[in-house]
């Protein structure tokens, strides 16, 4: 084998690798501790009777904060590798938090943007270990508003 270099990976991947070299193990542990504490608060919001509430079965959000990007919009360059991340951030605003918490989430294409005939997703998030509830609700939504035969104008 050989060491991986900047020509072997995407510019953003290399920039993140270089940035990561500046963090200590203590920095990493503080970040993980913070992420775990935040996860516990989110899970508590779903399960606990907060302020007299009864918890929540599902959270409904948009999948993305804006319509789908055009091809090539989310690409960084060697000169500006962070461009990709900056441009992609609005797209992950609703999904990334649940990558941190590990909660099950599903995106279903309930709306189609007329101008580009592209699907617009609705995200459902459940409490930990409730994948069954997500699949059940997604199935009901697909029965009510089928999407299996809908395709954007360009697809693989």
Coordinates of N, CA and C in Angstrom, one line a residue:
X1 N 0.8 -1.2 0.0 CA 0.0 0.0 0.0 C 0.9 1.3 0.0
X2 N 0.2 2.3 -0.1 CA 0.8 3.7 -0.1 C -0.1 4.6 0.6
X3 N 0.5 5.7 1.0 CA -0.3 6.8 1.7 C -1.3 7.4 0.7
X4 N -2.4 7.7 1.2 CA -3.4 8.5 0.3 C -3.0 9.9 0.3
X5 N -3.1 10.5 -0.9 CA -2.8 11.9 -1.1 C -4.0 12.7 -1.6
X6 N -3.8 14.0 -1.8 CA -4.9 14.9 -2.2 C -5.4 14.5 -3.6
X7 N -4.7 13.8 -4.4 CA -5.2 13.4 -5.7 C -6.0 12.1 -5.7
X8 N -6.1 11.5 -4.5 CA -6.8 10.3 -4.4 C -8.3 10.4 -3.9
X9 N -8.6 11.6 -3.4 CA -9.9 11.9 -2.8 C -10.4 13.2 -3.3
X10 N -11.7 13.4 -3.0 CA -12.3 14.7 -3.3 C -11.6 15.9 -2.6
X11 N -11.6 17.1 -3.1 CA -11.0 18.2 -2.5 C -11.5 18.4 -1.0
X12 N -12.8 18.3 -0.8 CA -13.4 18.5 0.5 C -12.9 17.5 1.5
X13 N -12.8 16.2 1.0 CA -12.4 15.2 1.9 C -10.9 15.4 2.4
X14 N -10.1 15.9 1.4 CA -8.7 16.2 1.8 C -8.6 17.4 2.7
X15 N -9.4 18.4 2.5 CA -9.4 19.6 3.4 C -9.9 19.2 4.8
X16 N -10.9 18.4 4.9 CA -11.4 17.9 6.2 C -10.3 17.1 6.9
X17 N -9.6 16.3 6.1 CA -8.5 15.5 6.7 C -7.4 16.4 7.3
X18 N -7.0 17.4 6.5 CA -6.0 18.4 6.9 C -6.5 19.1 8.2
X19 N -7.7 19.6 8.2 CA -8.3 20.3 9.3 C -8.3 19.4 10.6
X20 N -8.7 18.1 10.4 CA -8.7 17.2 11.5 C -7.4 17.0 12.2
X21 N -6.3 17.1 11.4 CA -5.0 16.9 12.0 C -4.7 18.0 13.1
X22 N -5.5 19.1 13.1 CA -5.2 20.1 14.1 C -6.0 19.9 15.4
X23 N -6.8 18.9 15.5 CA -7.6 18.6 16.7 C -6.9 17.5 17.5
X24 N -6.9 17.7 18.8 CA -6.4 16.8 19.8 C -7.4 15.7 20.1
X25 N -7.0 14.7 20.8 CA -7.9 13.6 21.3 C -8.9 14.3 22.3
X26 N -8.4 15.2 23.1 CA -9.3 15.9 24.0 C -10.4 16.7 23.3
X27 N -10.0 17.3 22.2 CA -11.0 18.1 21.4 C -12.1 17.1 20.9
X28 N -11.6 15.9 20.4 CA -12.5 14.9 19.9 C -13.5 14.4 21.0
X29 N -12.9 14.2 22.2 CA -13.7 13.7 23.3 C -14.8 14.7 23.7
X30 N -14.4 16.0 23.7 CA -15.3 17.1 24.1 C -16.4 17.1 23.0
X31 N -16.1 17.0 21.8 CA -17.1 17.0 20.7 C -18.1 15.9 20.8
X32 N -17.5 14.7 21.1 CA -18.4 13.5 21.2 C -19.3 13.6 22.5
X33 N -18.7 14.1 23.5 CA -19.5 14.3 24.8 C -20.6 15.3 24.5
X34 N -20.4 16.4 23.8 CA -21.4 17.3 23.5 C -22.5 16.7 22.6
X35 N -22.1 16.0 21.6 CA -23.0 15.3 20.7 C -23.9 14.3 21.5
X36 N -23.3 13.6 22.4 CA -24.1 12.6 23.2 C -25.1 13.4 24.1
X37 N -24.7 14.5 24.7 CA -25.6 15.2 25.6 C -26.7 15.8 24.8
X38 N -26.4 16.3 23.6 CA -27.5 16.8 22.7 C -28.5 15.7 22.3
X39 N -27.9 14.6 22.0 CA -28.8 13.4 21.6 C -29.7 13.0 22.8
X40 N -29.2 13.0 24.0 CA -30.0 12.7 25.2 C -31.2 13.7 25.3
X41 N -30.9 15.0 25.1 CA -32.0 16.0 25.2 C -33.0 15.8 24.1
X42 N -32.6 15.5 22.9 CA -33.6 15.3 21.8 C -34.4 14.1 22.1
X43 N -33.8 13.0 22.5 CA -34.6 11.8 22.8 C -35.5 12.1 24.0
X44 N -35.1 12.8 25.0 CA -36.0 13.2 26.1 C -37.2 14.0 25.6
X45 N -37.0 14.8 24.6 CA -38.1 15.6 24.0 C -39.1 14.7 23.4
X46 N -38.7 13.6 22.8 CA -39.6 12.6 22.2 C -40.3 11.8 23.2
X47 N -39.7 11.5 24.3 CA -40.2 10.5 25.2 C -40.8 11.1 26.5
X48 N -40.2 12.2 27.0 CA -40.6 12.6 28.3 C -41.8 13.5 28.3
X49 N -42.5 13.6 29.4 CA -43.6 14.5 29.5 C -43.0 15.8 30.0
X50 N -42.7 16.6 29.0 CA -42.0 17.9 29.2 C -43.1 19.0 29.3
X51 N -43.1 19.8 30.3 CA -44.0 20.9 30.5 C -45.5 20.4 30.4
X52 N -45.7 19.2 31.0 CA -47.1 18.7 31.0 C -47.5 18.0 29.7
X53 N -46.5 17.9 28.8 CA -46.8 17.2 27.5 C -46.7 15.7 27.7
X54 N -46.9 15.0 26.6 CA -46.9 13.5 26.6 C -45.9 12.9 25.7
X55 N -44.9 13.7 25.2 CA -43.9 13.2 24.3 C -44.5 13.2 22.9
X56 N -43.8 12.6 21.9 CA -44.2 12.7 20.5 C -43.9 11.3 19.9
X57 N -44.8 11.0 19.0 CA -44.6 9.8 18.2 C -43.7 10.0 17.0
X58 N -44.0 11.1 16.3 CA -43.3 11.5 15.1 C -43.1 13.0 15.0
X59 N -42.0 13.3 14.3 CA -41.7 14.7 14.0 C -41.7 14.8 12.5
X60 N -42.4 15.8 12.0 CA -42.6 16.0 10.5 C -41.8 17.3 10.2
X61 N -40.8 17.1 9.2 CA -40.1 18.3 8.7 C -39.9 18.2 7.2
X62 N -39.5 19.3 6.6 CA -39.1 19.1 5.2 C -37.9 18.2 5.2
X63 N -37.6 17.6 4.1 CA -36.4 16.8 4.0 C -35.2 17.8 3.7
X64 N -35.4 18.8 2.9 CA -34.4 19.8 2.6 C -34.9 21.1 2.8
X65 N -34.0 22.1 3.0 CA -34.4 23.5 3.3 C -34.7 24.3 2.0
X66 N -34.3 23.7 0.9 CA -34.6 24.4 -0.4 C -34.8 23.3 -1.5
X67 N -35.3 23.7 -2.6 CA -35.4 22.6 -3.7 C -34.1 22.0 -4.1
X68 N -34.2 20.8 -4.7 CA -33.0 20.1 -5.1 C -32.0 20.9 -5.9
X69 N -30.8 20.7 -5.7 CA -29.7 21.4 -6.4 C -29.6 20.9 -7.8
X70 N -29.1 21.7 -8.7 CA -28.8 21.3 -10.0 C -27.5 20.5 -10.0
X71 N -27.4 19.7 -11.0 CA -26.2 18.8 -11.2 C -24.9 19.7 -11.2
X72 N -24.0 19.4 -10.3 CA -22.7 20.2 -10.3 C -22.7 21.3 -9.3
X73 N -23.9 21.6 -8.7 CA -24.0 22.7 -7.7 C -23.2 22.4 -6.4
X74 N -23.1 21.1 -6.1 CA -22.5 20.8 -4.8 C -21.1 20.3 -4.9
X75 N -20.4 20.8 -5.8 CA -19.0 20.3 -6.1 C -18.0 21.3 -5.6
X76 N -17.1 20.9 -4.8 CA -16.0 21.8 -4.4 C -14.8 21.7 -5.5
X77 N -13.9 22.6 -5.4 CA -12.8 22.6 -6.3 C -11.5 22.6 -5.4
X78 N -10.4 22.3 -6.1 CA -9.1 22.4 -5.4 C -8.9 23.7 -4.8
X79 N -9.3 24.8 -5.5 CA -9.1 26.2 -5.0 C -10.1 26.5 -3.8
X80 N -11.2 25.9 -3.9 CA -12.3 26.2 -2.8 C -13.0 24.9 -2.4
X81 N -12.3 24.0 -1.7 CA -12.9 22.8 -1.4 C -14.1 22.9 -0.5
X82 N -14.2 24.0 0.3 CA -15.3 24.2 1.3 C -16.6 24.6 0.6
X83 N -16.5 25.0 -0.7 CA -17.7 25.5 -1.4 C -18.8 24.4 -1.4
X84 N -18.4 23.1 -1.5 CA -19.3 22.0 -1.5 C -20.1 21.9 -0.2
X85 N -19.3 22.0 0.9 CA -20.0 21.9 2.2 C -20.9 23.1 2.5
X86 N -20.4 24.3 2.1 CA -21.2 25.5 2.3 C -22.5 25.5 1.5
X87 N -22.4 25.0 0.3 CA -23.6 24.9 -0.6 C -24.5 23.8 -0.1
X88 N -24.0 22.7 0.5 CA -24.8 21.6 0.9 C -25.4 21.8 2.2
X89 N -25.0 22.7 3.0 CA -25.5 22.9 4.4 C -27.0 23.1 4.4
X90 N -27.6 23.9 3.6 CA -29.1 24.1 3.6 C -29.8 22.8 3.3
X91 N -29.2 21.9 2.6 CA -29.8 20.6 2.2 C -29.9 19.7 3.4
X92 N -28.9 19.8 4.3 CA -28.8 18.9 5.4 C -29.4 19.4 6.7
X93 N -29.9 20.6 6.7 CA -30.4 21.2 7.9 C -31.4 20.4 8.7
X94 N -32.2 19.7 8.0 CA -33.3 18.9 8.7 C -32.9 17.4 8.9
X95 N -31.9 16.9 8.1 CA -31.6 15.5 8.2 C -30.4 15.3 9.1
X96 N -29.4 16.1 9.1 CA -28.2 15.9 9.8 C -28.4 15.7 11.3
X97 N -29.3 16.5 12.0 CA -29.5 16.3 13.4 C -29.8 14.8 13.8
X98 N -30.5 14.1 12.9 CA -30.9 12.7 13.2 C -29.8 11.7 12.8
X99 N -28.8 12.2 12.0 CA -27.6 11.4 11.8 C -26.8 11.4 13.1
X100 N -26.9 12.5 13.9 CA -26.2 12.6 15.2 C -26.9 11.7 16.2
X101 N -28.2 11.9 16.3 CA -29.0 11.2 17.4 C -29.1 9.7 17.1
X102 N -29.0 9.3 15.8 CA -29.2 7.9 15.4 C -30.7 7.5 15.4
X103 N -31.6 8.5 15.4 CA -33.0 8.1 15.4 C -33.4 7.7 14.0
X104 N -34.4 6.8 13.9 CA -34.9 6.5 12.5 C -35.6 7.6 11.9
X105 N -35.4 7.8 10.6 CA -36.0 8.9 9.8 C -36.2 8.3 8.4
X106 N -37.3 8.9 7.8 CA -37.6 8.5 6.4 C -38.0 9.7 5.7
X107 N -37.6 9.8 4.4 CA -38.1 10.8 3.5 C -39.0 10.2 2.5
X108 N -40.2 10.9 2.3 CA -41.1 10.4 1.3 C -41.4 11.5 0.4
X109 N -41.5 11.3 -0.9 CA -41.7 12.3 -1.9 C -43.2 12.7 -2.1
X110 N -43.7 13.5 -1.2 CA -45.2 13.8 -1.3 C -45.5 14.9 -2.2
X111 N -44.5 15.7 -2.6 CA -44.8 16.9 -3.5 C -43.9 16.9 -4.6
X112 N -44.3 17.4 -5.8 CA -43.4 17.5 -6.9 C -43.4 18.9 -7.4
X113 N -42.2 19.5 -7.5 CA -42.0 20.8 -7.9 C -42.3 20.9 -9.4
X114 N -43.2 21.7 -9.8 CA -43.8 21.8 -11.1 C -42.7 22.3 -12.1
X115 N -41.9 23.3 -11.8 CA -41.0 23.9 -12.8 C -40.0 22.9 -13.3
X116 N -39.5 22.0 -12.4 CA -38.4 21.1 -12.8 C -38.9 19.6 -12.7
X117 N -40.2 19.4 -12.3 CA -40.7 18.1 -12.1 C -39.8 17.2 -11.2
X118 N -39.5 17.8 -10.1 CA -38.6 17.1 -9.2 C -39.4 16.8 -7.9
X119 N -39.1 15.7 -7.3 CA -39.7 15.3 -6.0 C -39.2 16.2 -4.9
X120 N -40.1 16.6 -4.0 CA -39.8 17.3 -2.8 C -40.2 16.4 -1.6
X121 N -39.2 16.1 -0.8 CA -39.4 15.2 0.3 C -39.9 15.8 1.6
X122 N -40.7 14.9 2.3 CA -41.2 15.2 3.6 C -40.5 14.2 4.5
X123 N -39.8 14.7 5.6 CA -39.1 13.7 6.5 C -40.0 13.5 7.7
X124 N -40.0 12.2 8.1 CA -40.7 11.8 9.3 C -39.6 11.2 10.2
X125 N -39.5 11.6 11.5 CA -38.5 11.1 12.4 C -39.3 10.5 13.6
X126 N -38.8 9.3 14.0 CA -39.5 8.7 15.1 C -38.5 8.6 16.3
X127 N -39.0 8.1 17.4 CA -38.1 7.9 18.5 C -37.2 6.7 18.3
X128 N -36.2 6.5 19.1 CA -35.3 5.4 18.9 C -36.1 4.1 18.9
X129 N -35.7 3.2 18.0 CA -36.2 1.8 17.9 C -37.6 1.8 17.3
X130 N -38.1 2.8 16.7 CA -39.5 2.9 16.2 C -39.5 2.9 14.7
X131 N -38.6 2.2 14.1 CA -38.6 2.0 12.6 C -40.0 1.5 12.1
X132 N -40.6 0.6 12.9 CA -41.9 0.0 12.6 C -42.9 1.1 12.3
X133 N -42.9 2.1 13.2 CA -43.9 3.2 13.0 C -43.6 4.0 11.8
X134 N -42.4 4.3 11.5 CA -42.0 5.0 10.2 C -42.5 4.3 9.0
X135 N -42.2 3.0 8.9 CA -42.6 2.2 7.8 C -44.1 2.1 7.6
X136 N -44.8 2.0 8.7 CA -46.2 1.9 8.7 C -46.8 3.2 8.2
X137 N -46.3 4.3 8.7 CA -46.9 5.6 8.2 C -46.5 5.9 6.8
X138 N -45.2 5.6 6.4 CA -44.8 5.8 5.0 C -45.6 5.0 4.1
X139 N -46.0 3.8 4.4 CA -46.8 2.9 3.6 C -48.2 3.5 3.4
X140 N -48.7 4.0 4.5 CA -50.1 4.7 4.5 C -50.0 5.9 3.5
X141 N -48.9 6.7 3.7 CA -48.8 7.9 2.8 C -48.7 7.5 1.3
X142 N -47.9 6.4 1.1 CA -47.7 6.0 -0.3 C -49.1 5.5 -0.9
X143 N -49.8 4.8 -0.1 CA -51.2 4.3 -0.5 C -52.1 5.5 -0.9
X144 N -52.0 6.5 0.0 CA -52.8 7.7 -0.2 C -52.3 8.6 -1.4
X145 N -51.1 8.6 -1.6 CA -50.5 9.5 -2.6 C -49.3 8.7 -3.3
X146 N -49.6 7.8 -4.2 CA -48.6 6.9 -4.8 C -47.5 7.7 -5.5
X147 N -46.2 7.2 -5.3 CA -45.1 7.9 -6.0 C -44.2 6.9 -6.8
X148 N -44.5 5.6 -6.7 CA -43.6 4.6 -7.3 C -43.4 4.8 -8.8
X149 N -44.4 5.3 -9.5 CA -44.3 5.4 -10.9 C -43.9 6.8 -11.4
X150 N -43.7 7.7 -10.4 CA -43.3 9.1 -10.8 C -41.8 9.1 -10.9
X151 N -41.3 9.7 -12.0 CA -39.8 9.8 -12.2 C -39.5 11.3 -12.6
X152 N -38.4 11.8 -12.1 CA -38.0 13.1 -12.6 C -37.5 12.9 -14.1
X153 N -37.4 14.0 -14.8 CA -37.1 13.9 -16.2 C -35.8 13.2 -16.5
X154 N -34.8 13.3 -15.6 CA -33.5 12.6 -15.8 C -33.3 11.7 -14.6
X155 N -33.2 10.4 -14.8 CA -32.9 9.5 -13.7 C -32.1 8.3 -14.2
X156 N -31.5 7.7 -13.2 CA -30.6 6.6 -13.5 C -31.4 5.3 -13.6

